[in-house]
Amino acid sequence: MDVKRVKDYIYWLYYQYLLVTCSYVLEPWEQSMFHTITVTVLAMVVYTAYVFVPIHVRLALEFFAQIFGAQPEAA
C-alpha cells in the first residue's frame, strides 16, 4: 500500500466515525469536547479491562479447577 491510499483510508474511517456518531453536525468547539470525552471514556474502559480482566480470568480458572477436581496448590 502506498502512503496516499493509507491516508485516504484513515480519512474515510474518520468520516465514518463522524457519520456514525452524528458529530459532523456539531460546531468545532462541540466536536472537540465530544472527541475529548469519547477518547477519555475509551481510555478508561481499556485501562479497566487491562487491570481487572486478568484477575477475574485467574479467579474463574481457579474456581472451575476446584469444581472439576484439580488438586489445590500447596501454599
PDB file of N, CA and C in Angstrom:
ATOM      1  N   MET A   1       0.834  -1.183   0.000  1.00  0.00           N
ATOM      2  CA  MET A   1       0.000   0.000   0.000  1.00  0.00           C
ATOM      3  C   MET A   1       0.881   1.249   0.000  1.00  0.00           C
ATOM      4  N   ASP A   2       0.495   2.194  -0.800  1.00  0.00           N
ATOM      5  CA  ASP A   2       1.244   3.439  -0.785  1.00  0.00           C
ATOM      6  C   ASP A   2       0.662   4.379   0.269  1.00  0.00           C
ATOM      7  N   VAL A   3       1.395   5.437   0.532  1.00  0.00           N
ATOM      8  CA  VAL A   3       1.038   6.364   1.609  1.00  0.00           C
ATOM      9  C   VAL A   3      -0.282   7.063   1.319  1.00  0.00           C
ATOM     10  N   LYS A   4      -0.538   7.406   0.081  1.00  0.00           N
ATOM     11  CA  LYS A   4      -1.767   8.115  -0.265  1.00  0.00           C
ATOM     12  C   LYS A   4      -2.994   7.249   0.009  1.00  0.00           C
ATOM     13  N   ARG A   5      -2.929   5.962  -0.301  1.00  0.00           N
ATOM     14  CA  ARG A   5      -4.066   5.079  -0.048  1.00  0.00           C
ATOM     15  C   ARG A   5      -4.311   4.907   1.444  1.00  0.00           C
ATOM     16  N   VAL A   6      -3.245   4.806   2.213  1.00  0.00           N
ATOM     17  CA  VAL A   6      -3.390   4.682   3.666  1.00  0.00           C
ATOM     18  C   VAL A   6      -3.993   5.961   4.237  1.00  0.00           C
ATOM     19  N   LYS A   7      -3.507   7.098   3.766  1.00  0.00           N
ATOM     20  CA  LYS A   7      -4.023   8.385   4.221  1.00  0.00           C
ATOM     21  C   LYS A   7      -5.503   8.531   3.861  1.00  0.00           C
ATOM     22  N   ASP A   8      -5.865   8.162   2.649  1.00  0.00           N
ATOM     23  CA  ASP A   8      -7.273   8.227   2.242  1.00  0.00           C
ATOM     24  C   ASP A   8      -8.132   7.277   3.067  1.00  0.00           C
ATOM     25  N   TYR A   9      -7.619   6.111   3.386  1.00  0.00           N
ATOM     26  CA  TYR A   9      -8.364   5.151   4.189  1.00  0.00           C
ATOM     27  C   TYR A   9      -8.593   5.690   5.603  1.00  0.00           C
ATOM     28  N   ILE A  10      -7.574   6.328   6.180  1.00  0.00           N
ATOM     29  CA  ILE A  10      -7.725   6.905   7.520  1.00  0.00           C
ATOM     30  C   ILE A  10      -8.744   8.033   7.498  1.00  0.00           C
ATOM     31  N   TYR A  11      -8.699   8.874   6.466  1.00  0.00           N
ATOM     32  CA  TYR A  11      -9.712   9.922   6.334  1.00  0.00           C
ATOM     33  C   TYR A  11     -11.100   9.329   6.182  1.00  0.00           C
ATOM     34  N   TRP A  12     -11.220   8.244   5.436  1.00  0.00           N
ATOM     35  CA  TRP A  12     -12.511   7.591   5.257  1.00  0.00           C
ATOM     36  C   TRP A  12     -13.029   7.027   6.586  1.00  0.00           C
ATOM     37  N   LEU A  13     -12.133   6.402   7.364  1.00  0.00           N
ATOM     38  CA  LEU A  13     -12.533   5.901   8.673  1.00  0.00           C
ATOM     39  C   LEU A  13     -12.985   7.025   9.595  1.00  0.00           C
ATOM     40  N   TYR A  14     -12.277   8.132   9.569  1.00  0.00           N
ATOM     41  CA  TYR A  14     -12.658   9.279  10.395  1.00  0.00           C
ATOM     42  C   TYR A  14     -14.009   9.820   9.951  1.00  0.00           C
ATOM     43  N   TYR A  15     -14.266   9.876   8.661  1.00  0.00           N
ATOM     44  CA  TYR A  15     -15.549  10.332   8.150  1.00  0.00           C
ATOM     45  C   TYR A  15     -16.667   9.389   8.571  1.00  0.00           C
ATOM     46  N   GLN A  16     -16.404   8.091   8.542  1.00  0.00           N
ATOM     47  CA  GLN A  16     -17.390   7.123   9.003  1.00  0.00           C
ATOM     48  C   GLN A  16     -17.687   7.315  10.492  1.00  0.00           C
ATOM     49  N   TYR A  17     -16.647   7.598  11.270  1.00  0.00           N
ATOM     50  CA  TYR A  17     -16.822   7.874  12.691  1.00  0.00           C
ATOM     51  C   TYR A  17     -17.710   9.110  12.884  1.00  0.00           C
ATOM     52  N   LEU A  18     -17.460  10.144  12.108  1.00  0.00           N
ATOM     53  CA  LEU A  18     -18.281  11.354  12.209  1.00  0.00           C
ATOM     54  C   LEU A  18     -19.732  11.065  11.841  1.00  0.00           C
ATOM     55  N   LEU A  19     -19.934  10.237  10.831  1.00  0.00           N
ATOM     56  CA  LEU A  19     -21.296   9.923  10.416  1.00  0.00           C
ATOM     57  C   LEU A  19     -22.019   9.064  11.455  1.00  0.00           C
ATOM     58  N   VAL A  20     -21.340   8.079  11.985  1.00  0.00           N
ATOM     59  CA  VAL A  20     -21.980   7.176  12.940  1.00  0.00           C
ATOM     60  C   VAL A  20     -22.339   7.908  14.225  1.00  0.00           C
ATOM     61  N   THR A  21     -21.466   8.769  14.691  1.00  0.00           N
ATOM     62  CA  THR A  21     -21.716   9.485  15.940  1.00  0.00           C
ATOM     63  C   THR A  21     -22.515  10.764  15.727  1.00  0.00           C
ATOM     64  N   CYS A  22     -22.795  11.094  14.482  1.00  0.00           N
ATOM     65  CA  CYS A  22     -23.531  12.328  14.139  1.00  0.00           C
ATOM     66  C   CYS A  22     -22.816  13.574  14.645  1.00  0.00           C
ATOM     67  N   SER A  23     -21.522  13.518  14.820  1.00  0.00           N
ATOM     68  CA  SER A  23     -20.793  14.667  15.329  1.00  0.00           C
ATOM     69  C   SER A  23     -20.371  15.629  14.214  1.00  0.00           C
ATOM     70  N   TYR A  24     -20.644  15.292  12.964  1.00  0.00           N
ATOM     71  CA  TYR A  24     -20.323  16.200  11.874  1.00  0.00           C
ATOM     72  C   TYR A  24     -21.235  17.419  11.883  1.00  0.00           C
ATOM     73  N   VAL A  25     -22.376  17.353  12.580  1.00  0.00           N
ATOM     74  CA  VAL A  25     -23.298  18.486  12.638  1.00  0.00           C
ATOM     75  C   VAL A  25     -22.980  19.427  13.792  1.00  0.00           C
ATOM     76  N   LEU A  26     -22.013  19.066  14.625  1.00  0.00           N
ATOM     77  CA  LEU A  26     -21.657  19.902  15.761  1.00  0.00           C
ATOM     78  C   LEU A  26     -20.731  21.027  15.330  1.00  0.00           C
ATOM     79  N   GLU A  27     -20.719  22.078  16.128  1.00  0.00           N
ATOM     80  CA  GLU A  27     -19.772  23.164  15.897  1.00  0.00           C
ATOM     81  C   GLU A  27     -18.379  22.684  16.294  1.00  0.00           C
ATOM     82  N   PRO A  28     -17.331  23.365  15.821  1.00  0.00           N
ATOM     83  CA  PRO A  28     -15.965  22.884  16.107  1.00  0.00           C
ATOM     84  C   PRO A  28     -15.657  22.725  17.595  1.00  0.00           C
ATOM     85  N   TRP A  29     -16.085  23.675  18.428  1.00  0.00           N
ATOM     86  CA  TRP A  29     -15.793  23.540  19.857  1.00  0.00           C
ATOM     87  C   TRP A  29     -16.587  22.379  20.458  1.00  0.00           C
ATOM     88  N   GLU A  30     -17.787  22.124  19.951  1.00  0.00           N
ATOM     89  CA  GLU A  30     -18.571  20.997  20.428  1.00  0.00           C
ATOM     90  C   GLU A  30     -17.948  19.671  19.980  1.00  0.00           C
ATOM     91  N   GLN A  31     -17.418  19.656  18.763  1.00  0.00           N
ATOM     92  CA  GLN A  31     -16.737  18.452  18.279  1.00  0.00           C
ATOM     93  C   GLN A  31     -15.527  18.130  19.141  1.00  0.00           C
ATOM     94  N   SER A  32     -14.737  19.152  19.489  1.00  0.00           N
ATOM     95  CA  SER A  32     -13.544  18.892  20.297  1.00  0.00           C
ATOM     96  C   SER A  32     -13.925  18.379  21.682  1.00  0.00           C
ATOM     97  N   MET A  33     -14.989  18.928  22.273  1.00  0.00           N
ATOM     98  CA  MET A  33     -15.447  18.426  23.563  1.00  0.00           C
ATOM     99  C   MET A  33     -15.942  16.984  23.448  1.00  0.00           C
ATOM    100  N   PHE A  34     -16.699  16.697  22.394  1.00  0.00           N
ATOM    101  CA  PHE A  34     -17.216  15.347  22.180  1.00  0.00           C
ATOM    102  C   PHE A  34     -16.081  14.345  21.992  1.00  0.00           C
ATOM    103  N   HIS A  35     -15.094  14.714  21.179  1.00  0.00           N
ATOM    104  CA  HIS A  35     -13.958  13.813  20.938  1.00  0.00           C
ATOM    105  C   HIS A  35     -13.150  13.602  22.218  1.00  0.00           C
ATOM    106  N   THR A  36     -12.985  14.657  23.009  1.00  0.00           N
ATOM    107  CA  THR A  36     -12.242  14.547  24.259  1.00  0.00           C
ATOM    108  C   THR A  36     -12.940  13.593  25.214  1.00  0.00           C
ATOM    109  N   ILE A  37     -14.247  13.739  25.349  1.00  0.00           N
ATOM    110  CA  ILE A  37     -14.998  12.854  26.240  1.00  0.00           C
ATOM    111  C   ILE A  37     -14.959  11.423  25.722  1.00  0.00           C
ATOM    112  N   THR A  38     -15.112  11.249  24.413  1.00  0.00           N
ATOM    113  CA  THR A  38     -15.092   9.908  23.830  1.00  0.00           C
ATOM    114  C   THR A  38     -13.746   9.229  24.051  1.00  0.00           C
ATOM    115  N   VAL A  39     -12.662   9.932  23.805  1.00  0.00           N
ATOM    116  CA  VAL A  39     -11.325   9.355  23.994  1.00  0.00           C
ATOM    117  C   VAL A  39     -11.079   9.051  25.465  1.00  0.00           C
ATOM    118  N   THR A  40     -11.534   9.925  26.361  1.00  0.00           N
ATOM    119  CA  THR A  40     -11.354   9.698  27.797  1.00  0.00           C
ATOM    120  C   THR A  40     -12.101   8.449  28.255  1.00  0.00           C
ATOM    121  N   VAL A  41     -13.345   8.299  27.840  1.00  0.00           N
ATOM    122  CA  VAL A  41     -14.128   7.123  28.217  1.00  0.00           C
ATOM    123  C   VAL A  41     -13.502   5.859  27.639  1.00  0.00           C
ATOM    124  N   LEU A  42     -13.075   5.908  26.389  1.00  0.00           N
ATOM    125  CA  LEU A  42     -12.433   4.747  25.771  1.00  0.00           C
ATOM    126  C   LEU A  42     -11.139   4.370  26.506  1.00  0.00           C
ATOM    127  N   ALA A  43     -10.356   5.367  26.893  1.00  0.00           N
ATOM    128  CA  ALA A  43      -9.120   5.096  27.628  1.00  0.00           C
ATOM    129  C   ALA A  43      -9.417   4.465  28.990  1.00  0.00           C
ATOM    130  N   MET A  44     -10.462   4.941  29.663  1.00  0.00           N
ATOM    131  CA  MET A  44     -10.818   4.347  30.953  1.00  0.00           C
ATOM    132  C   MET A  44     -11.287   2.912  30.801  1.00  0.00           C
ATOM    133  N   VAL A  45     -12.040   2.617  29.743  1.00  0.00           N
ATOM    134  CA  VAL A  45     -12.505   1.245  29.506  1.00  0.00           C
ATOM    135  C   VAL A  45     -11.323   0.325  29.223  1.00  0.00           C
ATOM    136  N   VAL A  46     -10.390   0.780  28.399  1.00  0.00           N
ATOM    137  CA  VAL A  46      -9.214  -0.042  28.079  1.00  0.00           C
ATOM    138  C   VAL A  46      -8.370  -0.278  29.327  1.00  0.00           C
ATOM    139  N   TYR A  47      -8.161   0.761  30.129  1.00  0.00           N
ATOM    140  CA  TYR A  47      -7.372   0.617  31.351  1.00  0.00           C
ATOM    141  C   TYR A  47      -8.039  -0.351  32.327  1.00  0.00           C
ATOM    142  N   THR A  48      -9.342  -0.199  32.501  1.00  0.00           N
ATOM    143  CA  THR A  48     -10.071  -1.078  33.414  1.00  0.00           C
ATOM    144  C   THR A  48     -10.002  -2.528  32.945  1.00  0.00           C
ATOM    145  N   ALA A  49     -10.161  -2.736  31.651  1.00  0.00           N
ATOM    146  CA  ALA A  49     -10.066  -4.094  31.119  1.00  0.00           C
ATOM    147  C   ALA A  49      -8.661  -4.658  31.322  1.00  0.00           C
ATOM    148  N   TYR A  50      -7.648  -3.829  31.125  1.00  0.00           N
ATOM    149  CA  TYR A  50      -6.256  -4.273  31.282  1.00  0.00           C
ATOM    150  C   TYR A  50      -5.967  -4.662  32.732  1.00  0.00           C
ATOM    151  N   VAL A  51      -6.537  -3.924  33.670  1.00  0.00           N
ATOM    152  CA  VAL A  51      -6.237  -4.177  35.083  1.00  0.00           C
ATOM    153  C   VAL A  51      -7.084  -5.311  35.651  1.00  0.00           C
ATOM    154  N   PHE A  52      -8.384  -5.325  35.363  1.00  0.00           N
ATOM    155  CA  PHE A  52      -9.280  -6.217  36.082  1.00  0.00           C
ATOM    156  C   PHE A  52      -9.621  -7.521  35.361  1.00  0.00           C
ATOM    157  N   VAL A  53      -9.573  -7.565  34.058  1.00  0.00           N
ATOM    158  CA  VAL A  53      -9.936  -8.797  33.345  1.00  0.00           C
ATOM    159  C   VAL A  53      -8.983  -9.946  33.676  1.00  0.00           C
ATOM    160  N   PRO A  54      -7.672  -9.746  33.692  1.00  0.00           N
ATOM    161  CA  PRO A  54      -6.796 -10.883  34.045  1.00  0.00           C
ATOM    162  C   PRO A  54      -7.060 -11.435  35.448  1.00  0.00           C
ATOM    163  N   ILE A  55      -7.387 -10.561  36.395  1.00  0.00           N
ATOM    164  CA  ILE A  55      -7.679 -11.016  37.758  1.00  0.00           C
ATOM    165  C   ILE A  55      -8.923 -11.903  37.754  1.00  0.00           C
ATOM    166  N   HIS A  56      -9.966 -11.462  37.051  1.00  0.00           N
ATOM    167  CA  HIS A  56     -11.201 -12.228  37.018  1.00  0.00           C
ATOM    168  C   HIS A  56     -11.027 -13.547  36.255  1.00  0.00           C
ATOM    169  N   VAL A  57     -10.236 -13.549  35.227  1.00  0.00           N
ATOM    170  CA  VAL A  57      -9.976 -14.793  34.488  1.00  0.00           C
ATOM    171  C   VAL A  57      -9.233 -15.787  35.377  1.00  0.00           C
ATOM    172  N   ARG A  58      -8.236 -15.306  36.121  1.00  0.00           N
ATOM    173  CA  ARG A  58      -7.496 -16.187  37.024  1.00  0.00           C
ATOM    174  C   ARG A  58      -8.408 -16.763  38.101  1.00  0.00           C
ATOM    175  N   LEU A  59      -9.255 -15.906  38.681  1.00  0.00           N
ATOM    176  CA  LEU A  59     -10.176 -16.389  39.708  1.00  0.00           C
ATOM    177  C   LEU A  59     -11.184 -17.390  39.134  1.00  0.00           C
ATOM    178  N   ALA A  60     -11.654 -17.145  37.925  1.00  0.00           N
ATOM    179  CA  ALA A  60     -12.588 -18.080  37.292  1.00  0.00           C
ATOM    180  C   ALA A  60     -11.912 -19.419  37.026  1.00  0.00           C
ATOM    181  N   LEU A  61     -10.671 -19.397  36.562  1.00  0.00           N
ATOM    182  CA  LEU A  61      -9.949 -20.644  36.318  1.00  0.00           C
ATOM    183  C   LEU A  61      -9.723 -21.421  37.611  1.00  0.00           C
ATOM    184  N   GLU A  62      -9.388 -20.716  38.695  1.00  0.00           N
ATOM    185  CA  GLU A  62      -9.228 -21.395  39.982  1.00  0.00           C
ATOM    186  C   GLU A  62     -10.548 -21.997  40.444  1.00  0.00           C
ATOM    187  N   PHE A  63     -11.630 -21.270  40.271  1.00  0.00           N
ATOM    188  CA  PHE A  63     -12.944 -21.756  40.671  1.00  0.00           C
ATOM    189  C   PHE A  63     -13.314 -23.029  39.915  1.00  0.00           C
ATOM    190  N   PHE A  64     -13.153 -23.008  38.595  1.00  0.00           N
ATOM    191  CA  PHE A  64     -13.503 -24.178  37.803  1.00  0.00           C
ATOM    192  C   PHE A  64     -12.535 -25.332  38.037  1.00  0.00           C
ATOM    193  N   ALA A  65     -11.294 -25.031  38.372  1.00  0.00           N
ATOM    194  CA  ALA A  65     -10.341 -26.088  38.691  1.00  0.00           C
ATOM    195  C   ALA A  65     -10.761 -26.801  39.969  1.00  0.00           C
ATOM    196  N   GLN A  66     -11.277 -26.054  40.944  1.00  0.00           N
ATOM    197  CA  GLN A  66     -11.749 -26.678  42.181  1.00  0.00           C
ATOM    198  C   GLN A  66     -12.999 -27.505  41.932  1.00  0.00           C
ATOM    199  N   ILE A  67     -13.871 -27.025  41.068  1.00  0.00           N
ATOM    200  CA  ILE A  67     -15.112 -27.754  40.778  1.00  0.00           C
ATOM    201  C   ILE A  67     -14.810 -29.078  40.100  1.00  0.00           C
ATOM    202  N   PHE A  68     -13.893 -29.064  39.133  1.00  0.00           N
ATOM    203  CA  PHE A  68     -13.626 -30.265  38.356  1.00  0.00           C
ATOM    204  C   PHE A  68     -12.539 -31.143  38.968  1.00  0.00           C
ATOM    205  N   GLY A  69     -12.153 -30.880  40.208  1.00  0.00           N
ATOM    206  CA  GLY A  69     -11.332 -31.803  40.947  1.00  0.00           C
ATOM    207  C   GLY A  69      -9.839 -31.664  40.798  1.00  0.00           C
ATOM    208  N   ALA A  70      -9.346 -30.551  40.349  1.00  0.00           N
ATOM    209  CA  ALA A  70      -7.894 -30.378  40.275  1.00  0.00           C
ATOM    210  C   ALA A  70      -7.349 -30.212  41.687  1.00  0.00           C
ATOM    211  N   GLN A  71      -6.110 -30.636  41.888  1.00  0.00           N
ATOM    212  CA  GLN A  71      -5.502 -30.557  43.197  1.00  0.00           C
ATOM    213  C   GLN A  71      -5.133 -29.086  43.482  1.00  0.00           C
ATOM    214  N   PRO A  72      -5.433 -28.567  44.677  1.00  0.00           N
ATOM    215  CA  PRO A  72      -5.029 -27.195  45.023  1.00  0.00           C
ATOM    216  C   PRO A  72      -3.524 -27.101  45.162  1.00  0.00           C
ATOM    217  N   GLU A  73      -3.000 -25.916  44.882  1.00  0.00           N
ATOM    218  CA  GLU A  73      -1.556 -25.703  45.006  1.00  0.00           C
ATOM    219  C   GLU A  73      -1.183 -25.610  46.474  1.00  0.00           C
ATOM    220  N   ALA A  74       0.005 -26.121  46.821  1.00  0.00           N
ATOM    221  CA  ALA A  74       0.481 -26.051  48.200  1.00  0.00           C
ATOM    222  C   ALA A  74       0.939 -24.632  48.493  1.00  0.00           C
ATOM    223  N   ALA A  75       0.525 -24.127  49.636  1.00  0.00           N
ATOM    224  CA  ALA A  75       0.892 -22.756  49.992  1.00  0.00           C
ATOM    225  C   ALA A  75       2.212 -22.727  50.728  1.00  0.00           C
TER     226      ALA A  75
END
